[in-house]
Coordinates of C-alpha atoms in Angstrom, one line a residue:
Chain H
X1 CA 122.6 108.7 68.7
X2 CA 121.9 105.0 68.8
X3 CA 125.7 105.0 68.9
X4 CA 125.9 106.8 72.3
X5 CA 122.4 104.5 74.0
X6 CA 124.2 101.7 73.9
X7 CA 127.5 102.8 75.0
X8 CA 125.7 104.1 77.7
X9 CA 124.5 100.4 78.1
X10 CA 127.7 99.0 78.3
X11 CA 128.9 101.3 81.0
X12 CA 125.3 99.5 82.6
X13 CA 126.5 96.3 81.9
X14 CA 130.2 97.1 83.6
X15 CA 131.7 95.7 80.4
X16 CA 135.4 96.0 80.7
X17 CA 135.9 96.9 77.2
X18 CA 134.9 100.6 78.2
X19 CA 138.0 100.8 79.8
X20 CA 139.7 101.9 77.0
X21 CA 137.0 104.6 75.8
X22 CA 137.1 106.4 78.9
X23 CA 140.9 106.2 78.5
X24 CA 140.9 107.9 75.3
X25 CA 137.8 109.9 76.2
X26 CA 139.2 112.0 79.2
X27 CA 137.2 114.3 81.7
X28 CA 134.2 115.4 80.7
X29 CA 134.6 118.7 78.7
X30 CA 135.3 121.5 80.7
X31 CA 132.2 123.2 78.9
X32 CA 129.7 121.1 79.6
X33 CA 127.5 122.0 82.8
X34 CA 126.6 119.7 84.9
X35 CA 123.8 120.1 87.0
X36 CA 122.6 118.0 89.9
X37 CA 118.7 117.2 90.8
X38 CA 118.3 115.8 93.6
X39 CA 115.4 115.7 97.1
X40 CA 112.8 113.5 98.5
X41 CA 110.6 111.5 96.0
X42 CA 107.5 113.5 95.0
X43 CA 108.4 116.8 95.2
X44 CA 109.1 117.6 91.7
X45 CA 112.3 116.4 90.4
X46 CA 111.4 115.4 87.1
X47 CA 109.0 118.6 86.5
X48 CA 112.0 120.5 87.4
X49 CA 114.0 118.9 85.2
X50 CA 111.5 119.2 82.3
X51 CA 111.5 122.8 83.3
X52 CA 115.3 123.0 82.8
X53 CA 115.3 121.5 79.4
X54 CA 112.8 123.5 77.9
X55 CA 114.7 126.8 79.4
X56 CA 118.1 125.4 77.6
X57 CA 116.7 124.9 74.7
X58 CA 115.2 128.5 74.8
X59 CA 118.7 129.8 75.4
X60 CA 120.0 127.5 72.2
X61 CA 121.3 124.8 74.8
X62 CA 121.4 121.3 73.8
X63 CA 120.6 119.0 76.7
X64 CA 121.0 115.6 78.3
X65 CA 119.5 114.3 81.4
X66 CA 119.7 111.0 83.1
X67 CA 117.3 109.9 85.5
X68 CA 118.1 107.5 88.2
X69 CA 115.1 105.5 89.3
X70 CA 115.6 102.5 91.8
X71 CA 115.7 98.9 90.7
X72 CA 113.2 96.0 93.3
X73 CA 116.0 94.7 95.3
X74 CA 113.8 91.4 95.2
X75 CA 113.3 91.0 91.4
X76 CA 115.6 93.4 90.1
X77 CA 112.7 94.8 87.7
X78 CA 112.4 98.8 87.5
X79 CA 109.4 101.3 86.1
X80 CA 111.0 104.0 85.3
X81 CA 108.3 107.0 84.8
X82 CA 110.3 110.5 83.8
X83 CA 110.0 110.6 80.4
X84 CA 106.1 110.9 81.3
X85 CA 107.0 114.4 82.2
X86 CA 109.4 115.6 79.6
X87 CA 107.0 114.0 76.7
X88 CA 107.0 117.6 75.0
X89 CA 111.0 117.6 74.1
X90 CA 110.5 114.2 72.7
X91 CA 111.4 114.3 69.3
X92 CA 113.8 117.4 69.8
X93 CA 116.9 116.1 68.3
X94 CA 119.1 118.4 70.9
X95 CA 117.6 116.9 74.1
X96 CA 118.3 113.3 74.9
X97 CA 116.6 111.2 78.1
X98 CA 117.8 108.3 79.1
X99 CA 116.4 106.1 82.7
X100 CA 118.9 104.6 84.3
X101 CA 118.3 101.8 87.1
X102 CA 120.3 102.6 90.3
X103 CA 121.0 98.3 90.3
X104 CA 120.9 98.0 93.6
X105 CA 123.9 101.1 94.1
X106 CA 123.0 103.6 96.7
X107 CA 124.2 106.7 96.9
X108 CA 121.5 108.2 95.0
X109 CA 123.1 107.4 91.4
X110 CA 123.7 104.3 89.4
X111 CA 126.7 102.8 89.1
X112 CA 127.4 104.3 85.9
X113 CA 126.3 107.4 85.9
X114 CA 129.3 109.3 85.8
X115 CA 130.5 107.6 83.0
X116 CA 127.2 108.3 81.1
X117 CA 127.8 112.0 82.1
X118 CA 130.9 111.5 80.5
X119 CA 129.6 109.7 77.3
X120 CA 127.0 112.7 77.1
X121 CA 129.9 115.8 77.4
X122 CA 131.7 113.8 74.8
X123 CA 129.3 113.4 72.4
X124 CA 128.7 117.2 72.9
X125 CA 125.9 118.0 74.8
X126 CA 126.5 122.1 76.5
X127 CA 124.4 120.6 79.2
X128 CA 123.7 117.3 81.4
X129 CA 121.1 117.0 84.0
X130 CA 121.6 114.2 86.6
X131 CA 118.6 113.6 88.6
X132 CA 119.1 111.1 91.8
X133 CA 116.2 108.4 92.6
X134 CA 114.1 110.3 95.3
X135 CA 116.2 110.4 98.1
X136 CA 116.0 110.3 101.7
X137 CA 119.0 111.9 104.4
X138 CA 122.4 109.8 103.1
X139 CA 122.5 109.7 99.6
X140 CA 125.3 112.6 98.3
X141 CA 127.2 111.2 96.1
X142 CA 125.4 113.5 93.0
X143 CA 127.8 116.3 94.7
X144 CA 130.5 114.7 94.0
X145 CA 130.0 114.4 90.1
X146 CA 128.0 117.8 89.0
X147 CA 129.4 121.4 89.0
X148 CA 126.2 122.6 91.2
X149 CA 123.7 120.6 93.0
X150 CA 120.3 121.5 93.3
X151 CA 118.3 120.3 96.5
X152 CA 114.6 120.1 95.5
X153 CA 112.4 120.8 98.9
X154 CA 108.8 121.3 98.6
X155 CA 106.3 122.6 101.3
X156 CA 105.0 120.7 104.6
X157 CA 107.7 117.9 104.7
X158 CA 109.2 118.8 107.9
X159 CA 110.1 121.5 110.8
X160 CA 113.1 123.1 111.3
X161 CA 115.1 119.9 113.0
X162 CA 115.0 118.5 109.9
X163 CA 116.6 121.6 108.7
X164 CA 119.7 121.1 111.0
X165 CA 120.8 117.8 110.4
X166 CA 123.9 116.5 108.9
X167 CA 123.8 114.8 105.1
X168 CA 121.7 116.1 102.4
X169 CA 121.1 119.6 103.3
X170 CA 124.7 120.1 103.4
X171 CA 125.3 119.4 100.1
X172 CA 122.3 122.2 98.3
X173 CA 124.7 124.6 96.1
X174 CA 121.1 126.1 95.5
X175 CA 118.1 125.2 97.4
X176 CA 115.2 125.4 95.0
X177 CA 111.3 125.4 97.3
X178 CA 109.4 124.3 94.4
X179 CA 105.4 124.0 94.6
X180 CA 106.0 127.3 95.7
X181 CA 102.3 128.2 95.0
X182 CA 101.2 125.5 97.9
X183 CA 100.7 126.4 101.7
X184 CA 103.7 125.9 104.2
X185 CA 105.7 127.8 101.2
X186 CA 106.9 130.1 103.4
X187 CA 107.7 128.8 106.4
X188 CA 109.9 126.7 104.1
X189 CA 111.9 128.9 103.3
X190 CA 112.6 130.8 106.1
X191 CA 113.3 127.5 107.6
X192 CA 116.3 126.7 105.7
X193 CA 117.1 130.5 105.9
X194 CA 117.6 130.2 109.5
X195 CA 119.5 127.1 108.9
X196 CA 122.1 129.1 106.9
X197 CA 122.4 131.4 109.3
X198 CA 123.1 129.7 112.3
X199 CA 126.2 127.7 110.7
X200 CA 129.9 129.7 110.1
X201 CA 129.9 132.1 107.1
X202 CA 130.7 130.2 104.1
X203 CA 132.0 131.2 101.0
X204 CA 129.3 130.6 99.0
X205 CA 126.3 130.8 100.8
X206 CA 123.8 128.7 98.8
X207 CA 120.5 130.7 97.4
X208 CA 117.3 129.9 98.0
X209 CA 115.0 129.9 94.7
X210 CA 111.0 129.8 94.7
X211 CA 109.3 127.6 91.6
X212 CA 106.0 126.4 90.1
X213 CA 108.3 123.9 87.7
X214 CA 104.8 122.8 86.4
X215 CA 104.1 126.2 85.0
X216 CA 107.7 127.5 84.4
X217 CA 108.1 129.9 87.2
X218 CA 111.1 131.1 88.8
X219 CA 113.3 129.2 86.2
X220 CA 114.8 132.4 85.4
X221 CA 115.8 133.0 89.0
X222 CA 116.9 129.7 89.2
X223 CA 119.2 129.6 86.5
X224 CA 120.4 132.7 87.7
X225 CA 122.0 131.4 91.0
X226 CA 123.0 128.3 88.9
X227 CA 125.8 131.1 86.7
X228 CA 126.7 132.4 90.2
X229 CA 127.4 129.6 91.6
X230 CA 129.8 128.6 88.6
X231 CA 131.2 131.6 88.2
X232 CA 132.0 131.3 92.3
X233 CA 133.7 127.6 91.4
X234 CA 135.4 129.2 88.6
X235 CA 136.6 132.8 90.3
X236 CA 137.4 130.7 93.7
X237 CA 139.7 127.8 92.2
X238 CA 137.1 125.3 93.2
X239 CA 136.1 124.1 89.6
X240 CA 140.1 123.0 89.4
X241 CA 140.4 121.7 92.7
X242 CA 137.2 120.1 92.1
X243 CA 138.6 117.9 89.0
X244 CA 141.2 116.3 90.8
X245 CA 138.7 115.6 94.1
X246 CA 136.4 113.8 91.6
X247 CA 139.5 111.8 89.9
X248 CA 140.1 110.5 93.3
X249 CA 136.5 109.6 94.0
X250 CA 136.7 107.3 90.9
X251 CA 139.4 105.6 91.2
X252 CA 138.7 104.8 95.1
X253 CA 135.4 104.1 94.1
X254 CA 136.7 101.4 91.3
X255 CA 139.0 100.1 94.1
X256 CA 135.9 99.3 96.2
X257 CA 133.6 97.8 92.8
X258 CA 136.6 95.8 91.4
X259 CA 137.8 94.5 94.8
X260 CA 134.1 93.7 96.3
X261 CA 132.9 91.5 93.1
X262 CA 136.4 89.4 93.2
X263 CA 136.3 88.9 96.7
X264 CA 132.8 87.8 95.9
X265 CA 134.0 85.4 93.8
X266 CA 137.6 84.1 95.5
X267 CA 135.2 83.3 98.6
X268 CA 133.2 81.1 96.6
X269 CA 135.6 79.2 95.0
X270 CA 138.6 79.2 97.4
X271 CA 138.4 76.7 99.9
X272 CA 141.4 77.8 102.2
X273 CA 139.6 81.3 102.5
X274 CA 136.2 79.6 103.3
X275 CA 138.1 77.4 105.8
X276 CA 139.7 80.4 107.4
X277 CA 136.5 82.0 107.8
X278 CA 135.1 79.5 109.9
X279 CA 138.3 79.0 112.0
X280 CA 138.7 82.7 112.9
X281 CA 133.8 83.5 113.1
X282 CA 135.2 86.8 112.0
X283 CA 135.9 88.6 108.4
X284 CA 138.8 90.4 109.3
X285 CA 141.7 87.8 108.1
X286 CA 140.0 86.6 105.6
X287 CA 139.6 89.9 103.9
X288 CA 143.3 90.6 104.7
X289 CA 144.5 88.0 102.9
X290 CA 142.6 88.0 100.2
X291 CA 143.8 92.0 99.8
X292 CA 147.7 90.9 100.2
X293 CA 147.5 87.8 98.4
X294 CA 145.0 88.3 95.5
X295 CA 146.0 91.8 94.9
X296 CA 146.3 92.0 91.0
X297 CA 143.7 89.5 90.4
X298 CA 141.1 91.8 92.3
X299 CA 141.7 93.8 88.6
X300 CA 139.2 92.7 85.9
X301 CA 140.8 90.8 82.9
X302 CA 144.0 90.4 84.9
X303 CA 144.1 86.8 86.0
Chain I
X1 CA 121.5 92.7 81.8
X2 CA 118.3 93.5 82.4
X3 CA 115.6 93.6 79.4
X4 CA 114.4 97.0 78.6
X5 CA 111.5 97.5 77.4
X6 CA 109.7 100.6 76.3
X7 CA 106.0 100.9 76.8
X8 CA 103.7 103.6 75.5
X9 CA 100.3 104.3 74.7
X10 CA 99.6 105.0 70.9
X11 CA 97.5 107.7 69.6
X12 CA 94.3 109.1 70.8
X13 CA 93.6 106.6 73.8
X14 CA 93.4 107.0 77.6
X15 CA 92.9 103.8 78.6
X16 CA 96.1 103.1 81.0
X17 CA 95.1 100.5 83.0
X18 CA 96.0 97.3 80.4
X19 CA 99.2 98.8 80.0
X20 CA 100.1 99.7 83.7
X21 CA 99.1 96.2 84.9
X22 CA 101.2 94.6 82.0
X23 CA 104.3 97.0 83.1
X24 CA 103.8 96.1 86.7
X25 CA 104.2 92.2 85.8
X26 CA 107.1 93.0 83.9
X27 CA 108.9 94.8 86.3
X28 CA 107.9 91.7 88.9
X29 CA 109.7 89.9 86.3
X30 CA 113.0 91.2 86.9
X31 CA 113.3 93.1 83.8
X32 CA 113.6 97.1 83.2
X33 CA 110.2 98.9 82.0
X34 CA 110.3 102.4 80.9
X35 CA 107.0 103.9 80.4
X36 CA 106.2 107.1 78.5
X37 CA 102.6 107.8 79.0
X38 CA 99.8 108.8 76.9
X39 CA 99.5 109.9 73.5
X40 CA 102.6 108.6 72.1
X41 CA 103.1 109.2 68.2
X42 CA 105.2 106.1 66.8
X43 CA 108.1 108.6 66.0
X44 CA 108.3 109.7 70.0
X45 CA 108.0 105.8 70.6
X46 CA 110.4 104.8 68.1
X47 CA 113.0 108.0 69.3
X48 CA 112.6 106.8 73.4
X49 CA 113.1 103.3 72.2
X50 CA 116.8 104.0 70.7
X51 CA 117.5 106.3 73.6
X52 CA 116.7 103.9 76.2
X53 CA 118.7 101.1 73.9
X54 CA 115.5 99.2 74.9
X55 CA 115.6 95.6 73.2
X56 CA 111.9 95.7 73.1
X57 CA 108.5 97.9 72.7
X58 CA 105.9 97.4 73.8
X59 CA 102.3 98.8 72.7
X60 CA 98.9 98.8 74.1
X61 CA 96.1 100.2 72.3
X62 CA 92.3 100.2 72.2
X63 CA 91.5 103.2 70.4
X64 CA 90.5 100.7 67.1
X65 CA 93.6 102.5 65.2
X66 CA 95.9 99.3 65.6
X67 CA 96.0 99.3 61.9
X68 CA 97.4 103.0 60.9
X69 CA 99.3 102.9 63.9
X70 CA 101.2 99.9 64.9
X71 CA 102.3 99.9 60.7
X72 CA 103.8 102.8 60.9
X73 CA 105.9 102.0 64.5
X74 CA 107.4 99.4 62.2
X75 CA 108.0 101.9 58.8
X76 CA 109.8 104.6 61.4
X77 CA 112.0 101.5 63.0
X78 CA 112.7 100.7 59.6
X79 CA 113.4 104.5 58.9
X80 CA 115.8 104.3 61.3
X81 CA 117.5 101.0 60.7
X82 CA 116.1 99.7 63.9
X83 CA 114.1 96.6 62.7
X84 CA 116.4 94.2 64.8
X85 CA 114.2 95.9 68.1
X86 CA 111.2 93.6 68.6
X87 CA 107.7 94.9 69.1
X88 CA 104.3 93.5 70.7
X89 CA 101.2 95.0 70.8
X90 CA 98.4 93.6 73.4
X91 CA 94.5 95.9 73.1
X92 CA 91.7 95.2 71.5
X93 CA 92.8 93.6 67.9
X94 CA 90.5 91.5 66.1
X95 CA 92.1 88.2 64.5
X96 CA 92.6 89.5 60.9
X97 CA 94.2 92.1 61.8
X98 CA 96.9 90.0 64.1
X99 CA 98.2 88.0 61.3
X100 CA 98.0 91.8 59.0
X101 CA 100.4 92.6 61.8
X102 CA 102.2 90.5 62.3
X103 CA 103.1 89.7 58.4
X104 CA 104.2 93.8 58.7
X105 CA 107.1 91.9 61.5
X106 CA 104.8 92.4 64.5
X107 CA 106.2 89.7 67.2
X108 CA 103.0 89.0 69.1
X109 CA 99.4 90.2 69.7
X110 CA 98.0 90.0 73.2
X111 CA 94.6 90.4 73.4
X112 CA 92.2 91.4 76.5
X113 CA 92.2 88.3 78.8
X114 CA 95.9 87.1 78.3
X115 CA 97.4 85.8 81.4
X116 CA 100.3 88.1 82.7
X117 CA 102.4 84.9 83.3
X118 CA 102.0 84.2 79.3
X119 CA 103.7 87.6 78.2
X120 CA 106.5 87.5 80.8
X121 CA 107.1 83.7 79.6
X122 CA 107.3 84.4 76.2
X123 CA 109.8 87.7 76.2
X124 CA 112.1 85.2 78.6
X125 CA 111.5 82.6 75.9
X126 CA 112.7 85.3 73.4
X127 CA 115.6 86.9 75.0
X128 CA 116.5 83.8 77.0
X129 CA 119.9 85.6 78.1
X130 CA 118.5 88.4 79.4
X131 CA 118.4 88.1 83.6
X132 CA 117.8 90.5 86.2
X133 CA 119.5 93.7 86.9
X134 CA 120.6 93.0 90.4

């Protein structure tokens, strides 16, 4: 267990000698589930998720879940406060927490969390949680690394425009209304309900699930639209077509991280290019050049 | 890298303020706090600890049962082969029982009244290459 904290720290870290695990390692195992947590801060993503671990482990599930908090963007420094609500699986040897920092990433993730999902389906967990930071309109990328993403929504945060814009609420596989015992619990969901059915007909029309996570209810439901929803990726060719999608998401994401801290660095050091900056009061050329010329150097450990 | 550092409450005690505060400065300080509330036994501190690969724990108590306790954090870490993590304490401790603790491999005590600055000084004095996150 230590074993896989600290190769989830190095994945933190960005240390390049990971690149060979995750050569060796592969995709994640097509077993493991991967479930995405994600909605505005305070409306009950941890709970939830505390909720879903203790109904996995019910059903003989072992489970993982990694919380993305945000990082000060002055100091760096973090408080990270989930395990606070998933205190009563500590000591469960099947369940494993770790906090991640989001480092200053947006998106809604860390940097490395889909290598730690990775790390967590090969060490053999059936299922992996991935809860964003609380997030606001933009931040989607959780889609693009679990099977089925859950959009948390809770009572009395906003009318039906809210319902109709573009981002987040595009992304729900399942919307889940939790605090369903509060006021405004209705209107909730027969806001995104009309939402639904004013766009084209889909084929998969995402669910919309009622829970109290603090007291358990409608996990059962829940997990329910969760196995229709795979079985829809599954039946549909999606899962497949899905695998590939996410391939090309990494790698044009590692394009962007390797190329952006190089640049970073040729700037600094590289006179001609800090010259040329000031001759053209533009980026463009610059950031040409440096893409032509320093190609193979943008890769880390190449020199 | 950023410092982690796990921070719990030990035993039967529900005073959260110390501990919050102390967390709050150490976030300011650029490094990584993960907090995991009230109550904690030292096998659920120890168990967080090597999940979060936190270099560092962190322990506030003022129940009065430093001495049961905080000893057997450091028996669990060494049941675990953990001993190189490094542990504080800060709470109510009276003097004799600092240097008990800290002969059982107890880094530092930090009693009521310790200046914030003094804590986050000496965990950058101890992990001096340990900066910020971002």
């Amino acid at each position: 267990m230590r074993a896989l904290a600290r190769a989830i720290s190095l994945v933190e870290r960005r240390d390049p000698s990971t690149r060979e695990l995750f050569e060796t390692l592969g995709e994640p195992r097509p077993e493991t589930e991967i479930l995405g947590l994600t909605g505005a801060p305070g409306t009950g993503k941890s709970t939830l998720a505390d909720a879903l671990v203790a109904w996995h482990r019910a059903h003989g599930e072992s489970v993982a879940v990694i919380a993305c908090d945000p990082n000060s963007p002055f100091t760096g420094g973090a408080i990270f406060g989930d395990r606070i609500r998933m205190q009563r699986h500590a000591l469960d040897p099947d369940v494993f927490i770790r906090s991640m920092g989001a480092r200053g990433h947006l998106g809604g993730l860390a940097l490395a969390s889909r290598e730690a999902v990775r790390l967590l389906s090969a060490y053999g967990f059936d299922r992996v949680i991935l809860e964003t930071v609380g997030v606001g309109q933009s931040e989607l990328e959780v889609a693009g690394v679990a099977d089925t993403t859950l959009l948390v929504l809770a009572p009395g945060l906003g009318d039906g425009v809210q319902m109709i814009k573009a981002g987040i609420m595009e992304i729900a596989d399942v919307f889940v209304v939790n605090k369903a015992d509060q006021p405004g619990y209705e209107r909730t969901v027969l806001e995104i309900r009309s939402m639904l059915n004013m766009g084209p007909k889909l084929p998969w029309k995402p669910p919309i699930v009622a829970t109290v996570a603090s007291r358990g209810e409608g996990i059962d439901e829940l997990m329910e639209a969760v196995a229709r929803h795979r079985a829809f990726l599954v039946s549909s060719g999606r899962m497949e077509a899905r695998r590939l999608e996410r391939l090309k998401d990494e790698a044009a994401d590692l394009v962007g991280e390797w190329s952006r801290k190089a640049a970073r660095r040729l700037l600094e050091d590289d006179d001609d290019l800090a010259g040329r900056l000031e001759a053209d009061k533009a980026p463009y050329g610059a950031a040409e050049s440096i893409l032509k010329e320093e190609g193979a150097r943008l890769v880390p450990g190449q020199q | 890298m950023a410092l982690r550092i796990v921070m719990a409450k030990l035993g039967l005690d529900g005073h959260d303020r110390g501990v919050k505060i102390v967390a709050r400065a150490l976030r300011d300080a650029g490094f990584e706090v993960i907090y995991t509330g009230l109550r904690q036994t030292p096998e659920m501190v120890v168990d967080a600890a090597l999940q979060e690969d936190a270099q560092v724990i962190g322990l506030s108590i003022h129940s009065g049962a430093h001495m049961t306790l905080i000893p057997r954090v450091m028996d669990v870490l060494k049941e675990k082969q953990a001993e190189d993590l490094m542990v504080f304490a800060g709470g109510i401790v009276p003097d004799e029982d600092i240097e008990k603790l800290k002969k059982l491999g107890v880094a530092e005590v930090f009693t009521p009244g310790t200046p914030l600055q003094e804590i986050v000084d000496y965990l950058r004095a101890k992990f001096p290459g340990e900066t910020a996150a971002v």
